[in-house]
Short mmCIF file of C-alpha atoms in Angstrom, two decimals:
data_model
loop_
_atom_site.label_atom_id
_atom_site.label_comp_id
_atom_site.label_asym_id
_atom_site.label_seq_id
_atom_site.Cartn_x
_atom_site.Cartn_y
_atom_site.Cartn_z
CA MET Q 28 102.66 78.81 24.16
CA LYS Q 29 99.47 80.16 22.63
CA VAL Q 30 97.67 79.94 25.96
CA LEU Q 31 100.42 81.94 27.64
CA ASP Q 32 100.32 84.55 24.86
CA LEU Q 33 96.54 84.85 25.06
CA THR Q 34 96.68 85.05 28.84
CA GLU Q 35 99.19 87.89 28.69
CA LYS Q 36 97.09 89.75 26.12
CA LEU Q 37 93.98 89.29 28.23
CA GLU Q 38 95.81 90.48 31.32
CA GLU Q 39 97.06 93.58 29.50
CA ARG Q 40 93.60 94.34 28.12
CA LEU Q 41 92.03 93.98 31.56
CA TYR Q 42 94.65 96.30 33.01
CA GLN Q 43 93.95 98.90 30.30
CA MET Q 44 90.22 98.70 30.93
CA TYR Q 45 90.75 98.98 34.68
CA SER Q 46 92.99 102.04 34.22
CA HIS Q 47 90.51 103.70 31.90
CA HIS Q 48 87.53 103.14 34.19
CA ASN Q 49 89.58 104.09 37.24
CA LYS Q 50 90.36 107.49 35.69
CA ILE Q 51 86.67 108.06 34.93
CA ILE Q 52 85.65 107.08 38.45
CA GLN Q 53 88.33 109.29 40.01
CA GLY Q 54 87.15 112.28 37.96
CA ARG Q 55 83.53 111.73 38.94
CA LEU Q 56 84.48 111.23 42.56
CA GLN Q 57 86.42 114.49 42.57
CA ALA Q 58 83.49 116.34 41.00
CA PHE Q 59 81.13 114.78 43.55
CA THR Q 60 83.42 115.80 46.42
CA GLN Q 61 83.54 119.38 45.15
CA LYS Q 62 79.76 119.52 44.83
CA MET Q 63 79.30 118.12 48.34
CA ALA Q 64 81.69 120.77 49.70
CA LYS Q 65 79.68 123.48 47.94
CA ILE Q 66 76.43 122.05 49.33
CA SER Q 67 77.91 122.02 52.84
CA HIS Q 68 78.95 125.64 52.45
CA LEU Q 69 75.52 126.67 51.18
CA GLU Q 70 73.90 124.77 54.05
CA MET Q 71 76.02 126.76 56.52
CA VAL Q 72 75.09 130.04 54.82
CA LEU Q 73 71.41 129.08 54.93
CA LYS Q 74 71.63 128.25 58.65
CA GLN Q 75 73.26 131.63 59.32
CA ALA Q 76 70.52 133.40 57.36
CA PHE Q 77 67.86 131.50 59.30
CA GLN Q 78 69.48 132.50 62.60
CA THR Q 79 69.55 136.12 61.46
CA VAL Q 80 65.85 136.00 60.61
CA GLU Q 81 65.11 134.48 64.02
CA THR Q 82 67.09 137.25 65.73
CA VAL Q 83 65.28 139.95 63.77
CA GLU Q 84 61.95 138.33 64.63
CA THR Q 85 62.83 138.29 68.33
CA VAL Q 86 63.88 141.95 68.26
CA TYR Q 87 60.72 142.89 66.41
CA LYS Q 88 58.54 141.05 68.95
CA ASP Q 89 60.39 142.75 71.81
CA LEU Q 90 59.81 146.17 70.22
CA CYS Q 91 56.12 145.48 69.76
CA VAL Q 92 55.68 144.56 73.41
#
């Protein structure tokens, strides 16, 4: 009887710990996903800016010739 009681308590405690850590991990994963989305957006903006600079450089070279 004691073994069964202790087993149930251990099972409940493990479940509580799992739930607690799962919530922490989910929060961090969501924050990471948001940061990665922002990085992807900034990467796209940077590529567009680079393309604009290349276009301006080409136009400038054409004008100089």
